[in-house]
Amino acid sequence: MSWFESLILGLVQGLTEFLPISSSAHLRLTAAFAGWEDPGAAFTAITQIGTETAVLIYFRKDISRIVSAWFRSLTNKAMRQDHDAQMGWLVIIGSIPIGVLGITLKDQIEGPFRDLRLTATMLIVMGVILGVADRLAARDEVGGKHRAARERKSLRDLSVKDGLIYGVCQALALIPGVSRSGATISGGLLMGYTRESAARYSFLLAIPAVLASGAFELKDASEGGHVSWGPTVFATIVAFVVGYAVIAWFMKFITTKSFMPFVYYRVALGILIIVLVSTGALSPHAAESAG
């Protein structure tokens, strides 16, 4: 991998990780359209450490409160009723599905799941689901001619059941094209949470999964020697800087705006890929040699 490729891929990772459009799909598509080798699952997981570091810094106050309350709850029974302590447990519980499936389906993630036809299908299907979820949220927020606006749930209403459902939604993102934030935000909206609450828990829930995945891939890459470390580290730094800016923008955007622009984009991109693959202009396994 060249330094130019790492710069572009780092920018793509930072720009797309937190938007509901699938960063893994865009990394793969960028390589395919540019005629580069597939950056591979290891590159994706390692550069995600950069974007997740941006989450740690942006939500540092929330994370500090949650971690502190969670540790105190281990020895203080009264603290177990504290919202922040409960959030710590809910993040752990919600991380179980992706942890189990990530290990179980590792070979599929690095192989069959990277087929561009599957990526395109997931872009469209999850885009439609996000659109439906967004419409339901908008209907509750503004009401209608014959119905009053309905208050949506906040993170204080998060239960173990909802945390597990969020976790299953996050696990779907093991398939390129799904989008970690897109799946978890859609799940949250369908369960009745506000846009801001769904996005906030989505970002917090991703921390253990992404850092664990990155550490796992770092270990494998160090032993296997199949990663270009200089360009990969550079891409990770670029992803961190860009990712932090995107988080700040996105959290402000969702308080007043709809997710529909992302829905239209996902569907259009998915259709474009299907057309290109169907006409032979793009191989479903393009840029897969380094996968």
Short mmCIF file of N, CA and C in Angstrom, two decimals, residues 209-277:
data_model
loop_
_atom_site.label_atom_id
_atom_site.label_comp_id
_atom_site.label_asym_id
_atom_site.label_seq_id
_atom_site.Cartn_x
_atom_site.Cartn_y
_atom_site.Cartn_z
N ALA A 209 -16.26 -3.25 21.12
CA ALA A 209 -16.17 -4.11 19.94
C ALA A 209 -15.03 -3.68 19.01
N VAL A 210 -14.96 -2.38 18.74
CA VAL A 210 -13.94 -1.88 17.80
C VAL A 210 -12.54 -2.02 18.39
N LEU A 211 -12.37 -1.65 19.66
CA LEU A 211 -11.05 -1.74 20.26
C LEU A 211 -10.60 -3.20 20.37
N ALA A 212 -11.52 -4.10 20.70
CA ALA A 212 -11.17 -5.52 20.79
C ALA A 212 -10.81 -6.07 19.41
N SER A 213 -11.60 -5.69 18.39
CA SER A 213 -11.32 -6.14 17.03
C SER A 213 -9.97 -5.62 16.55
N GLY A 214 -9.71 -4.35 16.84
CA GLY A 214 -8.44 -3.76 16.43
C GLY A 214 -7.26 -4.43 17.10
N ALA A 215 -7.38 -4.73 18.41
CA ALA A 215 -6.31 -5.40 19.15
C ALA A 215 -6.07 -6.81 18.61
N PHE A 216 -7.18 -7.49 18.29
CA PHE A 216 -7.10 -8.85 17.75
C PHE A 216 -6.36 -8.84 16.41
N GLU A 217 -6.73 -7.89 15.54
CA GLU A 217 -6.09 -7.81 14.22
C GLU A 217 -4.64 -7.35 14.34
N LEU A 218 -4.35 -6.47 15.32
CA LEU A 218 -2.96 -6.05 15.55
C LEU A 218 -2.08 -7.24 15.90
N LYS A 219 -2.62 -8.11 16.75
CA LYS A 219 -1.87 -9.31 17.15
C LYS A 219 -1.61 -10.20 15.94
N ASP A 220 -2.66 -10.47 15.15
CA ASP A 220 -2.51 -11.32 13.97
C ASP A 220 -1.57 -10.70 12.95
N ALA A 221 -1.71 -9.38 12.75
CA ALA A 221 -0.87 -8.69 11.76
C ALA A 221 0.59 -8.70 12.18
N SER A 222 0.84 -8.55 13.47
CA SER A 222 2.22 -8.54 13.98
C SER A 222 2.88 -9.90 13.77
N GLU A 223 2.09 -10.94 13.99
CA GLU A 223 2.64 -12.30 13.84
C GLU A 223 2.77 -12.69 12.37
N GLY A 224 1.80 -12.23 11.55
CA GLY A 224 1.79 -12.64 10.15
C GLY A 224 2.62 -11.74 9.24
N GLY A 225 2.83 -10.50 9.66
CA GLY A 225 3.63 -9.57 8.88
C GLY A 225 3.02 -9.18 7.55
N HIS A 226 1.66 -9.18 7.45
CA HIS A 226 1.02 -8.91 6.16
C HIS A 226 0.40 -7.51 6.11
N VAL A 227 0.82 -6.61 7.01
CA VAL A 227 0.30 -5.26 7.01
C VAL A 227 1.44 -4.28 6.77
N SER A 228 1.21 -3.28 5.90
CA SER A 228 2.21 -2.22 5.68
C SER A 228 2.06 -1.23 6.83
N TRP A 229 2.92 -1.34 7.82
CA TRP A 229 2.70 -0.62 9.07
C TRP A 229 2.76 0.88 8.94
N GLY A 230 3.71 1.40 8.18
CA GLY A 230 3.82 2.85 8.04
C GLY A 230 2.55 3.48 7.48
N PRO A 231 2.12 3.07 6.29
CA PRO A 231 0.88 3.60 5.72
C PRO A 231 -0.35 3.32 6.58
N THR A 232 -0.40 2.16 7.25
CA THR A 232 -1.56 1.83 8.07
C THR A 232 -1.66 2.75 9.28
N VAL A 233 -0.54 3.01 9.93
CA VAL A 233 -0.53 3.93 11.08
C VAL A 233 -0.90 5.34 10.62
N PHE A 234 -0.38 5.75 9.46
CA PHE A 234 -0.70 7.07 8.92
C PHE A 234 -2.20 7.18 8.64
N ALA A 235 -2.78 6.14 8.04
CA ALA A 235 -4.22 6.13 7.75
C ALA A 235 -5.03 6.19 9.04
N THR A 236 -4.55 5.54 10.08
CA THR A 236 -5.24 5.55 11.37
C THR A 236 -5.26 6.94 11.97
N ILE A 237 -4.15 7.67 11.85
CA ILE A 237 -4.08 9.04 12.37
C ILE A 237 -5.02 9.96 11.58
N VAL A 238 -5.01 9.81 10.27
CA VAL A 238 -5.91 10.61 9.42
C VAL A 238 -7.36 10.32 9.79
N ALA A 239 -7.69 9.04 9.98
CA ALA A 239 -9.05 8.65 10.33
C ALA A 239 -9.47 9.26 11.67
N PHE A 240 -8.54 9.34 12.61
CA PHE A 240 -8.85 9.93 13.92
C PHE A 240 -9.22 11.41 13.79
N VAL A 241 -8.39 12.16 13.08
CA VAL A 241 -8.61 13.61 12.93
C VAL A 241 -9.93 13.89 12.22
N VAL A 242 -10.14 13.22 11.10
CA VAL A 242 -11.37 13.43 10.32
C VAL A 242 -12.59 12.91 11.09
N GLY A 243 -12.42 11.76 11.74
CA GLY A 243 -13.52 11.16 12.47
C GLY A 243 -14.03 12.05 13.60
N TYR A 244 -13.12 12.70 14.29
CA TYR A 244 -13.53 13.59 15.39
C TYR A 244 -14.41 14.73 14.86
N ALA A 245 -14.00 15.31 13.74
CA ALA A 245 -14.78 16.40 13.14
C ALA A 245 -16.16 15.90 12.71
N VAL A 246 -16.21 14.68 12.17
CA VAL A 246 -17.49 14.13 11.71
C VAL A 246 -18.43 13.87 12.89
N ILE A 247 -17.90 13.35 14.01
CA ILE A 247 -18.75 13.12 15.18
C ILE A 247 -19.39 14.42 15.65
N ALA A 248 -18.56 15.47 15.78
CA ALA A 248 -19.07 16.76 16.24
C ALA A 248 -20.18 17.28 15.33
N TRP A 249 -19.98 17.13 14.02
CA TRP A 249 -21.00 17.59 13.06
C TRP A 249 -22.25 16.72 13.14
N PHE A 250 -22.07 15.40 13.18
CA PHE A 250 -23.19 14.47 13.12
C PHE A 250 -24.11 14.60 14.34
N MET A 251 -23.53 14.76 15.54
CA MET A 251 -24.34 14.88 16.75
C MET A 251 -25.20 16.15 16.72
N LYS A 252 -24.71 17.19 16.07
CA LYS A 252 -25.52 18.41 15.92
C LYS A 252 -26.56 18.22 14.81
N PHE A 253 -26.17 17.56 13.75
CA PHE A 253 -27.05 17.36 12.60
C PHE A 253 -28.32 16.60 12.99
N ILE A 254 -28.18 15.51 13.74
CA ILE A 254 -29.32 14.65 14.01
C ILE A 254 -30.33 15.24 14.98
N THR A 255 -29.97 16.31 15.68
CA THR A 255 -30.93 16.91 16.61
C THR A 255 -32.05 17.62 15.88
N THR A 256 -31.80 18.03 14.64
CA THR A 256 -32.83 18.78 13.89
C THR A 256 -33.10 18.23 12.50
N LYS A 257 -32.27 17.32 12.02
CA LYS A 257 -32.39 16.86 10.64
C LYS A 257 -32.80 15.39 10.55
N SER A 258 -33.31 15.02 9.40
CA SER A 258 -33.73 13.65 9.12
C SER A 258 -32.54 12.84 8.59
N PHE A 259 -32.66 11.51 8.70
CA PHE A 259 -31.65 10.61 8.15
C PHE A 259 -31.88 10.32 6.67
N MET A 260 -32.93 10.88 6.09
CA MET A 260 -33.30 10.54 4.72
C MET A 260 -32.20 10.80 3.68
N PRO A 261 -31.39 11.86 3.80
CA PRO A 261 -30.31 12.01 2.80
C PRO A 261 -29.38 10.80 2.76
N PHE A 262 -29.12 10.19 3.93
CA PHE A 262 -28.27 9.00 3.98
C PHE A 262 -29.00 7.80 3.36
N VAL A 263 -30.32 7.75 3.54
CA VAL A 263 -31.11 6.67 2.96
C VAL A 263 -31.04 6.71 1.44
N TYR A 264 -31.27 7.90 0.87
CA TYR A 264 -31.22 8.04 -0.59
C TYR A 264 -29.83 7.69 -1.12
N TYR A 265 -28.81 8.13 -0.42
CA TYR A 265 -27.44 7.86 -0.85
C TYR A 265 -27.15 6.36 -0.85
N ARG A 266 -27.54 5.67 0.23
CA ARG A 266 -27.30 4.23 0.32
C ARG A 266 -27.97 3.47 -0.81
N VAL A 267 -29.24 3.78 -1.04
CA VAL A 267 -30.00 3.08 -2.07
C VAL A 267 -29.40 3.35 -3.45
N ALA A 268 -29.06 4.60 -3.72
CA ALA A 268 -28.48 4.95 -5.02
C ALA A 268 -27.14 4.26 -5.25
N LEU A 269 -26.31 4.23 -4.21
CA LEU A 269 -25.00 3.58 -4.33
C LEU A 269 -25.16 2.08 -4.53
N GLY A 270 -26.09 1.47 -3.79
CA GLY A 270 -26.33 0.04 -3.93
C GLY A 270 -26.79 -0.32 -5.34
N ILE A 271 -27.70 0.48 -5.88
CA ILE A 271 -28.20 0.23 -7.25
C ILE A 271 -27.07 0.39 -8.26
N LEU A 272 -26.24 1.43 -8.08
CA LEU A 272 -25.11 1.65 -8.99
C LEU A 272 -24.17 0.45 -9.00
N ILE A 273 -23.87 -0.10 -7.84
CA ILE A 273 -22.97 -1.26 -7.77
C ILE A 273 -23.58 -2.46 -8.48
N ILE A 274 -24.88 -2.70 -8.24
CA ILE A 274 -25.55 -3.82 -8.89
C ILE A 274 -25.52 -3.69 -10.41
N VAL A 275 -25.75 -2.47 -10.90
CA VAL A 275 -25.72 -2.22 -12.34
C VAL A 275 -24.32 -2.48 -12.90
N LEU A 276 -23.30 -1.96 -12.21
CA LEU A 276 -21.93 -2.12 -12.68
C LEU A 276 -21.51 -3.59 -12.69
N VAL A 277 -21.90 -4.32 -11.64
CA VAL A 277 -21.55 -5.74 -11.57
C VAL A 277 -22.33 -6.53 -12.62
#
